[in-house]
C-alpha atoms as an extended CHARMM CRD file, in Angstrom:
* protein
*
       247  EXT
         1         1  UNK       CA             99.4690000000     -238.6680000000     -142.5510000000  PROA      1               0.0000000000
         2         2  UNK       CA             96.4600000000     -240.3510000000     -141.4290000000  PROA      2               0.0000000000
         3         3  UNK       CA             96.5090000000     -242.3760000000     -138.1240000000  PROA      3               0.0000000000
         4         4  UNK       CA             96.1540000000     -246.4090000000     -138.3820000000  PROA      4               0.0000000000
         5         5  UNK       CA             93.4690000000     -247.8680000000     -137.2060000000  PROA      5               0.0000000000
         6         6  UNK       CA             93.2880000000     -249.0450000000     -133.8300000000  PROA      6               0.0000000000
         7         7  UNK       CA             94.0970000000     -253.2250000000     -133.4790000000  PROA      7               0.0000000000
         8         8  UNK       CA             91.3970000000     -254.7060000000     -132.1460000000  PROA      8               0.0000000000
         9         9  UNK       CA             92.1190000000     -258.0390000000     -130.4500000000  PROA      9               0.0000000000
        10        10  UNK       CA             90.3860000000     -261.0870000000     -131.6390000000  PROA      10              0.0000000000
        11        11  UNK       CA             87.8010000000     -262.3910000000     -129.1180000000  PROA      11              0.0000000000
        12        12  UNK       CA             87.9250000000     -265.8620000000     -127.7740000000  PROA      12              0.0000000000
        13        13  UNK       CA             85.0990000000     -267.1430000000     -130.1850000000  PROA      13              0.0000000000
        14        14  UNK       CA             87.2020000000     -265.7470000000     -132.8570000000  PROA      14              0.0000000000
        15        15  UNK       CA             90.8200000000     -267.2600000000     -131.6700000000  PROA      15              0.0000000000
        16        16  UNK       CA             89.1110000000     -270.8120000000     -131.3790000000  PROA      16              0.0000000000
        17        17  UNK       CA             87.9770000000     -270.3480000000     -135.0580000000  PROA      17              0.0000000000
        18        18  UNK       CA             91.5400000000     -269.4010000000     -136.2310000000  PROA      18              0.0000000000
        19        19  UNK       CA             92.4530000000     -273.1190000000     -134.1130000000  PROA      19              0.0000000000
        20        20  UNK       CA             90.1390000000     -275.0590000000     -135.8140000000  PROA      20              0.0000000000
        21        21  UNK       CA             91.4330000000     -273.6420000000     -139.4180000000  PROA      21              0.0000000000
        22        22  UNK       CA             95.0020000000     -274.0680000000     -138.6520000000  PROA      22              0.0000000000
        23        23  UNK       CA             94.3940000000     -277.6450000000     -136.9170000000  PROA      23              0.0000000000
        24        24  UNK       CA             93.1440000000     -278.7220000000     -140.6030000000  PROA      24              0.0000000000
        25        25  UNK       CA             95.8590000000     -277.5190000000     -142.3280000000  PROA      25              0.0000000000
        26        26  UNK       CA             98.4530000000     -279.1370000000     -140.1080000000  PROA      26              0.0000000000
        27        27  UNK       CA             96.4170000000     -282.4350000000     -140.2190000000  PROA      27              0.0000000000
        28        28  UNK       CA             96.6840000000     -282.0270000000     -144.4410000000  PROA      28              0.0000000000
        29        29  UNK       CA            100.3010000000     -281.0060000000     -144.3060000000  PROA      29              0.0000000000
        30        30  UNK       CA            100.8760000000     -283.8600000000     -141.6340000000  PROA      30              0.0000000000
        31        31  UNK       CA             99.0140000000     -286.5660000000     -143.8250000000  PROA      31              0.0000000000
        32        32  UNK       CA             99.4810000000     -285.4920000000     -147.9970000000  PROA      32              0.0000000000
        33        33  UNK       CA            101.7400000000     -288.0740000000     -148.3230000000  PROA      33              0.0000000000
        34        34  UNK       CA             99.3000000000     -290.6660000000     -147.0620000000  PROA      34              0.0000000000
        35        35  UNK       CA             96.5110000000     -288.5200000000     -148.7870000000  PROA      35              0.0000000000
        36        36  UNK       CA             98.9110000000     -289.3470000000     -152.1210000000  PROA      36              0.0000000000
        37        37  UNK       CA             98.5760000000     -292.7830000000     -151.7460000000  PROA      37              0.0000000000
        38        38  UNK       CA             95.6700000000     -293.1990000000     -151.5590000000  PROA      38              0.0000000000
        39        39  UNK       CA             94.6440000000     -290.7440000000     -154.4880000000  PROA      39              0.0000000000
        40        40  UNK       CA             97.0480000000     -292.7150000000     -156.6140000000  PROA      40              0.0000000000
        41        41  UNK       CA             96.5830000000     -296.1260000000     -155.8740000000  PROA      41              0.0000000000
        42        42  UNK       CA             94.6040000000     -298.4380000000     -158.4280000000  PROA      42              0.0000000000
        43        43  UNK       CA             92.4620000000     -299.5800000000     -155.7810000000  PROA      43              0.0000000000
        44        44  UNK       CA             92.3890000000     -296.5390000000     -153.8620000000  PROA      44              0.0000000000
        45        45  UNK       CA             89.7660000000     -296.2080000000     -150.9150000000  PROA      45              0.0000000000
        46        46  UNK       CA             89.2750000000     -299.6370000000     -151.1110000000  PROA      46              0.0000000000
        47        47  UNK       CA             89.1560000000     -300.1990000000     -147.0120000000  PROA      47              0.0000000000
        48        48  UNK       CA             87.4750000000     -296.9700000000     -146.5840000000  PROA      48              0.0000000000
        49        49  UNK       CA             84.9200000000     -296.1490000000     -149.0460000000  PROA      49              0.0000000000
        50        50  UNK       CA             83.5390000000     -298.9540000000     -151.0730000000  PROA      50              0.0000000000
        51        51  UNK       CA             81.4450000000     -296.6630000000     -153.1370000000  PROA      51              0.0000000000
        52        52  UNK       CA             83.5270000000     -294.4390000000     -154.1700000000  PROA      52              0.0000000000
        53        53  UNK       CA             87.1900000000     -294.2000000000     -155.3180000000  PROA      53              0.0000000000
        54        54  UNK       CA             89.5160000000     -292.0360000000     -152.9450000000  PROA      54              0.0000000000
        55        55  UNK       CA             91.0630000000     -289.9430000000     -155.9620000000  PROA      55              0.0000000000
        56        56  UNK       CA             87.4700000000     -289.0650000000     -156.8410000000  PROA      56              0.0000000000
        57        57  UNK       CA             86.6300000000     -287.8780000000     -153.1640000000  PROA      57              0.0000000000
        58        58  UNK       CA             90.1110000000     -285.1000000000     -153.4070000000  PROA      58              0.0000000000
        59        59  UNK       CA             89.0920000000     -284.4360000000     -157.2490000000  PROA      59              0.0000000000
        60        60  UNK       CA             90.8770000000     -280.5840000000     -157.4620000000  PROA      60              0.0000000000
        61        61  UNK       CA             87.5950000000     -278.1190000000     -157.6210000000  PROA      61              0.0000000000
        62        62  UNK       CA             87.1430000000     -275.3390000000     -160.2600000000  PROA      62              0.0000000000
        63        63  UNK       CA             89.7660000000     -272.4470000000     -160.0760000000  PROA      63              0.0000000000
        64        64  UNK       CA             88.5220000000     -268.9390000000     -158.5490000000  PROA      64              0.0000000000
        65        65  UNK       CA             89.3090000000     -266.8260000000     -161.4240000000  PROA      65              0.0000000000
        66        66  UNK       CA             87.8280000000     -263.5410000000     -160.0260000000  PROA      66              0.0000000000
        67        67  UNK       CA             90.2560000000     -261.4860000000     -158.4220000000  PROA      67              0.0000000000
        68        68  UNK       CA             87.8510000000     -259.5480000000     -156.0220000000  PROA      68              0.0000000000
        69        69  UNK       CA             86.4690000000     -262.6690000000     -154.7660000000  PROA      69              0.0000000000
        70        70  UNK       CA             90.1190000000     -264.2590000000     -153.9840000000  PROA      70              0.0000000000
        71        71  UNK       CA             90.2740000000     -260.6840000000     -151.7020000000  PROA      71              0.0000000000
        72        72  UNK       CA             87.2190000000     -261.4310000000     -150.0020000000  PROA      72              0.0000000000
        73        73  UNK       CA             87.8820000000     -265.1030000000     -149.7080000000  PROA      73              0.0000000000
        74        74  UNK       CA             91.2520000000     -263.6750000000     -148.3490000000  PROA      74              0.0000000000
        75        75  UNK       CA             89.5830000000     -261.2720000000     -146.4690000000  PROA      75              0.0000000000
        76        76  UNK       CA             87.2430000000     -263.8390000000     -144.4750000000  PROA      76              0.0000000000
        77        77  UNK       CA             90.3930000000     -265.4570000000     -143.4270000000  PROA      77              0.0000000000
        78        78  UNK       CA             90.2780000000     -268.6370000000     -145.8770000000  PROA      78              0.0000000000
        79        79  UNK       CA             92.6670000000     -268.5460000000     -148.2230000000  PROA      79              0.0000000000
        80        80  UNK       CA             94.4390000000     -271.6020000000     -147.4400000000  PROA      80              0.0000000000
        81        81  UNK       CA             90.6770000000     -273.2810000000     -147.2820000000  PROA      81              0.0000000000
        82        82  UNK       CA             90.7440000000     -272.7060000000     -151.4550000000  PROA      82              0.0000000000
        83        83  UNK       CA             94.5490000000     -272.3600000000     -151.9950000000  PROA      83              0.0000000000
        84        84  UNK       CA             95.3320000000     -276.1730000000     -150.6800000000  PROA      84              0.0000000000
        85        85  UNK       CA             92.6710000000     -278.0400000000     -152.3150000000  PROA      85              0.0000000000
        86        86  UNK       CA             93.5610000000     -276.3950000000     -155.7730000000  PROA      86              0.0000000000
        87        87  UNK       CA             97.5380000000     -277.1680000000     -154.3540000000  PROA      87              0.0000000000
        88        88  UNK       CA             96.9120000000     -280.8800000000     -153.6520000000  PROA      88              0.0000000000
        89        89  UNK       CA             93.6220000000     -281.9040000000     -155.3890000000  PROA      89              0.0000000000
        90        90  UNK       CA             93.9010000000     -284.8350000000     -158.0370000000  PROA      90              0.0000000000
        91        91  UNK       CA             93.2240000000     -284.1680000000     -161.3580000000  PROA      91              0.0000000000
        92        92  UNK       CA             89.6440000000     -283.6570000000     -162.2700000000  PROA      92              0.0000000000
        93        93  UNK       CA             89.0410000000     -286.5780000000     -164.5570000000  PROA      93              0.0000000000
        94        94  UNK       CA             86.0760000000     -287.4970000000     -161.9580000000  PROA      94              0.0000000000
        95        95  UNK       CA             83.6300000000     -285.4370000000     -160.5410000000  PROA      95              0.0000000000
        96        96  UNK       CA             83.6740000000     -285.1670000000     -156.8670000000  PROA      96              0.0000000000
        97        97  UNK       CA             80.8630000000     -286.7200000000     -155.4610000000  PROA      97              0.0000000000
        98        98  UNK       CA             80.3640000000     -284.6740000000     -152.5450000000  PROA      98              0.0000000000
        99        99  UNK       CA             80.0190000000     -281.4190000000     -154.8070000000  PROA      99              0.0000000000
       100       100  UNK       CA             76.8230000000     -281.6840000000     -155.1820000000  PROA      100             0.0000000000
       101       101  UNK       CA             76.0160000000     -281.4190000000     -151.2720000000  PROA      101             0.0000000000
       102       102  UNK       CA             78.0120000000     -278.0950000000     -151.4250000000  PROA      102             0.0000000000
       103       103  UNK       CA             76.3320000000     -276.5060000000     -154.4210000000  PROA      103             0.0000000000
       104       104  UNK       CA             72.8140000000     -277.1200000000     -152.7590000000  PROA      104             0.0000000000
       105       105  UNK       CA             73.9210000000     -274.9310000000     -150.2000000000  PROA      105             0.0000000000
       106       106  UNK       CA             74.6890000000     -272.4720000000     -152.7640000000  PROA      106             0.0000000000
       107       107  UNK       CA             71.8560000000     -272.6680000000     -154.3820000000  PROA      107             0.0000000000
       108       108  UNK       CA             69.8370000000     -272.3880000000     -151.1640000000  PROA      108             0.0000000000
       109       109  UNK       CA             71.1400000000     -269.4890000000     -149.4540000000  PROA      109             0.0000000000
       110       110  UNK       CA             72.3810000000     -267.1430000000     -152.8620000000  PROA      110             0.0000000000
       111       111  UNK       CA             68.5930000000     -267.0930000000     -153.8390000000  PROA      111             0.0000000000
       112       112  UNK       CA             68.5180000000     -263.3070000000     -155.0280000000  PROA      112             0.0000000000
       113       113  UNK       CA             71.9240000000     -262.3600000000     -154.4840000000  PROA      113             0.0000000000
       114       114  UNK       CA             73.4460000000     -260.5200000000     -157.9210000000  PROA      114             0.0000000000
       115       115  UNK       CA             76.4910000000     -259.8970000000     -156.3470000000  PROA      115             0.0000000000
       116       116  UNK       CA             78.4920000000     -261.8430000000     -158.8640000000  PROA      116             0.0000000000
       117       117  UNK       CA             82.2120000000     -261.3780000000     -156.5980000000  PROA      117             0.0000000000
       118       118  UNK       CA             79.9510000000     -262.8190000000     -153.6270000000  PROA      118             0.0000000000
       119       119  UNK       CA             78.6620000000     -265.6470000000     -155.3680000000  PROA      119             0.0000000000
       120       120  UNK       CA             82.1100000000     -266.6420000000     -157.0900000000  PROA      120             0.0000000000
       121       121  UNK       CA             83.5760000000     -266.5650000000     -153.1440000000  PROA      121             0.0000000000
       122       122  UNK       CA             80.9840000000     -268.5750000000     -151.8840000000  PROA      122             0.0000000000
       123       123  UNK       CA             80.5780000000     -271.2430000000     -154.7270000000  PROA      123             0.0000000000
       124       124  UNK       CA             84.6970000000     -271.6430000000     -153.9320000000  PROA      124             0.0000000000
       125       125  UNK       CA             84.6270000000     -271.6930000000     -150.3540000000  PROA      125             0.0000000000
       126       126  UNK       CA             81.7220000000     -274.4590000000     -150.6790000000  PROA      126             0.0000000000
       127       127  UNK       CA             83.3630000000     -276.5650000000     -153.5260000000  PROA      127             0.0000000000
       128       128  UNK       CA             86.2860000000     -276.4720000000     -151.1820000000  PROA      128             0.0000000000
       129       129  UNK       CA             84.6450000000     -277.8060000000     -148.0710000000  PROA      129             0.0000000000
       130       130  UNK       CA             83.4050000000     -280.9720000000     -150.2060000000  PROA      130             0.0000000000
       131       131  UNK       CA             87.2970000000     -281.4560000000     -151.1240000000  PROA      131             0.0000000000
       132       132  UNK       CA             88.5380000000     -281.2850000000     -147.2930000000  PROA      132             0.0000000000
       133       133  UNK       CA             85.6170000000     -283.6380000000     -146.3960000000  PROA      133             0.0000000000
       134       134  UNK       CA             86.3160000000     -286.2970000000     -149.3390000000  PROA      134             0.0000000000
       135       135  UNK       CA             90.1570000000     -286.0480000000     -148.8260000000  PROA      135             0.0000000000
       136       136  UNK       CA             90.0730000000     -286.8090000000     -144.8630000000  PROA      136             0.0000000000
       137       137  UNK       CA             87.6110000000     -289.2390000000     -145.7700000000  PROA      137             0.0000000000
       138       138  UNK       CA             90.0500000000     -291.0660000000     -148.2200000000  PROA      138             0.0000000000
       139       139  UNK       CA             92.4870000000     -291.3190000000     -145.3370000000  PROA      139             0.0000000000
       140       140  UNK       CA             89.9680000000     -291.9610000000     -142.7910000000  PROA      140             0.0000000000
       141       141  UNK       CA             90.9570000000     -295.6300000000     -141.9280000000  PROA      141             0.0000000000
       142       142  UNK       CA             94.8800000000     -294.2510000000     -141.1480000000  PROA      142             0.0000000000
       143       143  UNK       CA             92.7800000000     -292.6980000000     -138.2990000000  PROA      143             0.0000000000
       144       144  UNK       CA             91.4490000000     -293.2220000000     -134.9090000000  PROA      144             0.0000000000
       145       145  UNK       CA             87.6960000000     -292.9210000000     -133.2900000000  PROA      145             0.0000000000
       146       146  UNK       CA             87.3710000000     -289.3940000000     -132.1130000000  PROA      146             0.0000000000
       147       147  UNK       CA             86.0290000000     -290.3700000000     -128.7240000000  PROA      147             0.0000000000
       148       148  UNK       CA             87.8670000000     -293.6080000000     -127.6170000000  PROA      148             0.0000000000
       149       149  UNK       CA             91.0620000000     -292.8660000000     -129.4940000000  PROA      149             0.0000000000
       150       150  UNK       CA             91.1060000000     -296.1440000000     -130.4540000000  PROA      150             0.0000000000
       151       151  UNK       CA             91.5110000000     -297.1470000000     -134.7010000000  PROA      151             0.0000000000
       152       152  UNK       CA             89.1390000000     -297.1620000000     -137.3900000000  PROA      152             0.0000000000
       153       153  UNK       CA             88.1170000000     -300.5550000000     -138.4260000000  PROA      153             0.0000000000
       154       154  UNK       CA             84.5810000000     -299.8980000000     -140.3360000000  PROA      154             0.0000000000
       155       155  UNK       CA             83.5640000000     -297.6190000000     -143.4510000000  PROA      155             0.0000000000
       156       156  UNK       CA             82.0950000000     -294.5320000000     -144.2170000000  PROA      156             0.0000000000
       157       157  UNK       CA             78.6180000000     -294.1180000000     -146.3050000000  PROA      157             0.0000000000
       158       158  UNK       CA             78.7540000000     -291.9790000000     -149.3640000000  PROA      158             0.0000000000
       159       159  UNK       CA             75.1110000000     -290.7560000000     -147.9860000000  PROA      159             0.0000000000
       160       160  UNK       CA             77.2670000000     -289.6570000000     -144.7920000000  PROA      160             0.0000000000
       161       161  UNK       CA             80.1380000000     -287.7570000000     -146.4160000000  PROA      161             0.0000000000
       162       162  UNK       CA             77.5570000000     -285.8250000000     -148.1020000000  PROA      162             0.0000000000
       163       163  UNK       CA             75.5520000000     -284.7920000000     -144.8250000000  PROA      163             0.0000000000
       164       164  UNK       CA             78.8870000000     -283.5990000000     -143.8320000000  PROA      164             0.0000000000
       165       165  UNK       CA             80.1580000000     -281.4710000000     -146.7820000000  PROA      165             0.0000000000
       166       166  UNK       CA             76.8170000000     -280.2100000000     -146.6830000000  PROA      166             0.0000000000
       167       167  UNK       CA             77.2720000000     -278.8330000000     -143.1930000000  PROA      167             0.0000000000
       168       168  UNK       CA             81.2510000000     -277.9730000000     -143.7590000000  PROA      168             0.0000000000
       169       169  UNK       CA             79.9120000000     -276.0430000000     -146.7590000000  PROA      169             0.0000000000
       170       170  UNK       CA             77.0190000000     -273.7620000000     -144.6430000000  PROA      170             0.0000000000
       171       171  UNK       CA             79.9760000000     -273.1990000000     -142.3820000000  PROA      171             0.0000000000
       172       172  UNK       CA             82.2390000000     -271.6180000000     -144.9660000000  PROA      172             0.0000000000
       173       173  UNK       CA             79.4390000000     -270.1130000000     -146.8400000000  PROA      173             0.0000000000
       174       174  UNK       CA             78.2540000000     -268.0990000000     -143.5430000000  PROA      174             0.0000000000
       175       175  UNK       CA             81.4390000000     -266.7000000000     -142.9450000000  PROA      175             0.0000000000
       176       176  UNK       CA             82.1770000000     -265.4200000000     -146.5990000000  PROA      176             0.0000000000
       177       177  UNK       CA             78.7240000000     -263.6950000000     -146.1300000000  PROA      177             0.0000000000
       178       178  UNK       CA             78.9680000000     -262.0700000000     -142.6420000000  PROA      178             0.0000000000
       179       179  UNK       CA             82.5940000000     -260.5590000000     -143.5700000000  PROA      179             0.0000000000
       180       180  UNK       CA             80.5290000000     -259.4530000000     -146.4890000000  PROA      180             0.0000000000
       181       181  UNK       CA             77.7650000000     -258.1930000000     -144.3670000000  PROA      181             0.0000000000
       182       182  UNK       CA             80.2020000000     -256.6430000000     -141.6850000000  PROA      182             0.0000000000
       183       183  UNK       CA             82.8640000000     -254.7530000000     -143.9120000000  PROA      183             0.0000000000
       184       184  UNK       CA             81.2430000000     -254.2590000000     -147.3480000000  PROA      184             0.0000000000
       185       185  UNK       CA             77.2890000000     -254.4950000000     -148.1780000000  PROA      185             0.0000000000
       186       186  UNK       CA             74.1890000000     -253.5820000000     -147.2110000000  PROA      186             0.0000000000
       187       187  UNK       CA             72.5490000000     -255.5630000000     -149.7530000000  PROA      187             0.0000000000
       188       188  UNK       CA             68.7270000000     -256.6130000000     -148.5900000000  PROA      188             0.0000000000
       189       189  UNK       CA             69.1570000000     -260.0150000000     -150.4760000000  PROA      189             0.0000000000
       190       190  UNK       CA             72.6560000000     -260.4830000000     -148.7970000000  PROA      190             0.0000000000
       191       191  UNK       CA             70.7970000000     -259.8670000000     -145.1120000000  PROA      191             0.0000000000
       192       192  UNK       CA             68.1990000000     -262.6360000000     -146.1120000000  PROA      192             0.0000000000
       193       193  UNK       CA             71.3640000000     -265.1900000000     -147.6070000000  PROA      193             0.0000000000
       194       194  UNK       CA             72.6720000000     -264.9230000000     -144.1630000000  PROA      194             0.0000000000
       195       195  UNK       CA             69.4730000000     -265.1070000000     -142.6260000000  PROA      195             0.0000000000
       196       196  UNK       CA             69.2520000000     -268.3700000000     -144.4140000000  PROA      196             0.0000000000
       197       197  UNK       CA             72.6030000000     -269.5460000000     -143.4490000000  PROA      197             0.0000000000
       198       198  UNK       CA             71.8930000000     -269.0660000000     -139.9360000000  PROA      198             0.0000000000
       199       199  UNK       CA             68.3610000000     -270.3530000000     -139.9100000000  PROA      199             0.0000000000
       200       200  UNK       CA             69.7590000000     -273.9350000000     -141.6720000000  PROA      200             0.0000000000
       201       201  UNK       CA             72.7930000000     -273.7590000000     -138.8280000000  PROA      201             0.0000000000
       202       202  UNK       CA             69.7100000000     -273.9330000000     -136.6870000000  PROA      202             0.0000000000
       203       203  UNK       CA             67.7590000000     -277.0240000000     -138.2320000000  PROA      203             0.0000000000
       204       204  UNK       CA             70.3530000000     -278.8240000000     -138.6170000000  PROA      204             0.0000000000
       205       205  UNK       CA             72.1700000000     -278.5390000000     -134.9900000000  PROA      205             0.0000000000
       206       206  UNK       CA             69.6650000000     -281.7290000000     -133.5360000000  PROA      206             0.0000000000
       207       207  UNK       CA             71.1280000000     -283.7950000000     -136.2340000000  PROA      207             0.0000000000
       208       208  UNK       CA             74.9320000000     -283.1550000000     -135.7370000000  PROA      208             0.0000000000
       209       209  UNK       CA             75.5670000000     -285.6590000000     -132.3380000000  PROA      209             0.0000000000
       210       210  UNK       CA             74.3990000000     -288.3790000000     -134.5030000000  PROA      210             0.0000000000
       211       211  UNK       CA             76.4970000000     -287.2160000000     -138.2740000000  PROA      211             0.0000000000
       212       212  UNK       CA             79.4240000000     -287.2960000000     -136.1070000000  PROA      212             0.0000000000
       213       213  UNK       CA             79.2030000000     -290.6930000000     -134.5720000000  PROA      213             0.0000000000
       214       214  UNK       CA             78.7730000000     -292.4950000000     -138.1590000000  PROA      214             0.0000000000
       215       215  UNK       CA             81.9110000000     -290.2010000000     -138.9260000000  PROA      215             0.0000000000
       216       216  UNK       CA             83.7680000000     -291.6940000000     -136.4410000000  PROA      216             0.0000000000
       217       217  UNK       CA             86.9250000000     -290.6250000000     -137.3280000000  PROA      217             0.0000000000
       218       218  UNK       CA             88.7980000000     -287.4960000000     -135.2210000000  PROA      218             0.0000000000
       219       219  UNK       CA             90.0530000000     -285.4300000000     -138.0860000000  PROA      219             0.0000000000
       220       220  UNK       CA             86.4000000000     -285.7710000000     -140.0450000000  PROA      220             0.0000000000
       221       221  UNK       CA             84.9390000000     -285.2430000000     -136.7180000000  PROA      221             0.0000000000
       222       222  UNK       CA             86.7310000000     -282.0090000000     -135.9430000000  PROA      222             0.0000000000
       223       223  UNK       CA             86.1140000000     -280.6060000000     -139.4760000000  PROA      223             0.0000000000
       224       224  UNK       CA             82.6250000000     -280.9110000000     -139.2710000000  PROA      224             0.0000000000
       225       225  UNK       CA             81.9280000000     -280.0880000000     -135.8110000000  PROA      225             0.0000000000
       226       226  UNK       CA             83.8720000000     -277.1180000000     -136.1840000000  PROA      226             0.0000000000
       227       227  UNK       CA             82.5200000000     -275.6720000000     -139.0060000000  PROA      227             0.0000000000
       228       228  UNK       CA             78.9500000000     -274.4050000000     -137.8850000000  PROA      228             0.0000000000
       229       229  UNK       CA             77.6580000000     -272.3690000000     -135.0190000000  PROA      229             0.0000000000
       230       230  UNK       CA             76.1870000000     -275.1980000000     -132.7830000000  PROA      230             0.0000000000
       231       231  UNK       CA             76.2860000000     -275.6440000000     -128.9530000000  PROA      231             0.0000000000
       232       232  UNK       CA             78.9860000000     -278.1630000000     -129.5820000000  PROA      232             0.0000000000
       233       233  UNK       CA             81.5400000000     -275.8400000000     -132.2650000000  PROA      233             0.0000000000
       234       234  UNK       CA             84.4480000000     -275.3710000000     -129.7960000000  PROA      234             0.0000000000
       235       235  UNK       CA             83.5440000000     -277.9090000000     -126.4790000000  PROA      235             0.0000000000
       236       236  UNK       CA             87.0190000000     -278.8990000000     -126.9270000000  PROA      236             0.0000000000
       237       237  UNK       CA             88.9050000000     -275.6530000000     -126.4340000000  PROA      237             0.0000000000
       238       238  UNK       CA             86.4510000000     -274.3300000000     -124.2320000000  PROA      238             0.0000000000
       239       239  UNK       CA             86.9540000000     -277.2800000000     -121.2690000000  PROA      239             0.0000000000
       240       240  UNK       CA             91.0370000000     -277.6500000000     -122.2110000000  PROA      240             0.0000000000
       241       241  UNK       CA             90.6810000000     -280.4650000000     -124.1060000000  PROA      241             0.0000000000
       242       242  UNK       CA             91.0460000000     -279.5770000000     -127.6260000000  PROA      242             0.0000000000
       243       243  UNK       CA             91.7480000000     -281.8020000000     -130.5010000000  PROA      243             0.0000000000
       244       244  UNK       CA             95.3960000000     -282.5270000000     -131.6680000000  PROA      244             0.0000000000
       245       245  UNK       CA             97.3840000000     -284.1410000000     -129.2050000000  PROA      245             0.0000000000
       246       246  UNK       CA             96.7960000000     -287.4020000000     -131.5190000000  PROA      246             0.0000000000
       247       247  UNK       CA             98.6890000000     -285.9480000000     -134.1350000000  PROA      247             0.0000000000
């Protein structure tokens, strides 16, 4: 009988990413009732996002149909990054519009890449991010100011929540390619997608202090600064005072 393989602990930078994932589903599961509301009311978003209706901002993305890519989806550890949106998302009678932030990033980094499993996994994981960003943005005035703790009394540019599902989608988009890259190819055009991936990481780090403070709000905060390699991903954790005590 062959042996098992040996466990191999996670390493700190990895632990803090399993946090941050399972801080954003407890904020959803803590707030889908609100989220409900506001996805159902006639004049939904009203006091948060003049320019676009809330139920349009959680519009449920396209299905992943492709089997192999659900297991590497699975495999990268974000399953429940896919499985909730498609759970809680409001019928698609209105194109989200933040998906077309997350495509571009698609678009930019898949250049090349045939891999048709890979591409289905990262056009979900993507289409997902813009769905987490547009539904903590519908409930982003229930919220407080990530830095003073005090509540949200302004609004949110559309121009703004795309920035940020733009970065939320590089995020998941780099991790569905470096499990790829670790565990099952060694594809040339899948080296230079990543290459990409990291390389935009890089350009747009100087911008992310700023995206955050027109955020404003904690949970949209934490998403996005969470979601990319930067010098600021996990300042939280690392000097004890991570995110969550709000909720």
């Amino acid at each position: 009988m062959p042996a098992s393989p040996p466990h191999v602990a996670p390493t700190l930078y990895e632990s803090w990413e399993a946090l941050a994932d399972g801080l954003q589903v407890q904020r959803l599961a803590l707030h889908l009732s609100q989220l409900h509301d506001q996805t159902t009311a006639i004049k939904a978003g009203a006091s948060t996002m003049t320019e676009m209706p809330a139920g349009a901002l959680a519009a449920r993305p396209a299905a992943l149909s492709d089997p192999r890519a659900t297991a590497l989806v699975e495999a990268a550890d974000l399953s429940a990054w896919v499985n909730l949106p498609a759970e809680h998302g409001t019928p698609a009678s209105r194109a989200n519009p933040l998906a077309g932030s997350a495509e571009q990033v698609e678009v930019l980094l898949l250049d090349g890449v045939l891999d048709e499993t890979l591409r289905a996994a990262v056009r979900a994981v993507s289409a997902a991010s813009a769905w987490w960003v547009g539904a903590f943005a519908a409930i982003r005035h229930l919220g407080v100011h990530h830095a003073r703790l005090t509540p949200i009394d302004d609004t949110v540019s559309l121009g703004t929540l795309r920035a940020a599902a733009r970065v939320v989608a590089l995020g998941t988009a780099q991790r569905i390619l470096a499990h790829h890259l670790r565990h099952e190819s060694t594809d040339d055009a899948v080296r230079l997608a990543y290459c990409r991936a990291v390389t935009e990481g890089i350009v747009t780090e100087p911008g992310l202090p700023a995206l955050l403070e027109k955020l404003g709000e904690l949970r949209l905060v934490d998403l996005v600064s969470t979601s990319i390699p930067w010098r600021g991903r996990f300042m939280k954790y690392a000097g004890g005072t991570g995110a969550g005590q709000v909720e």
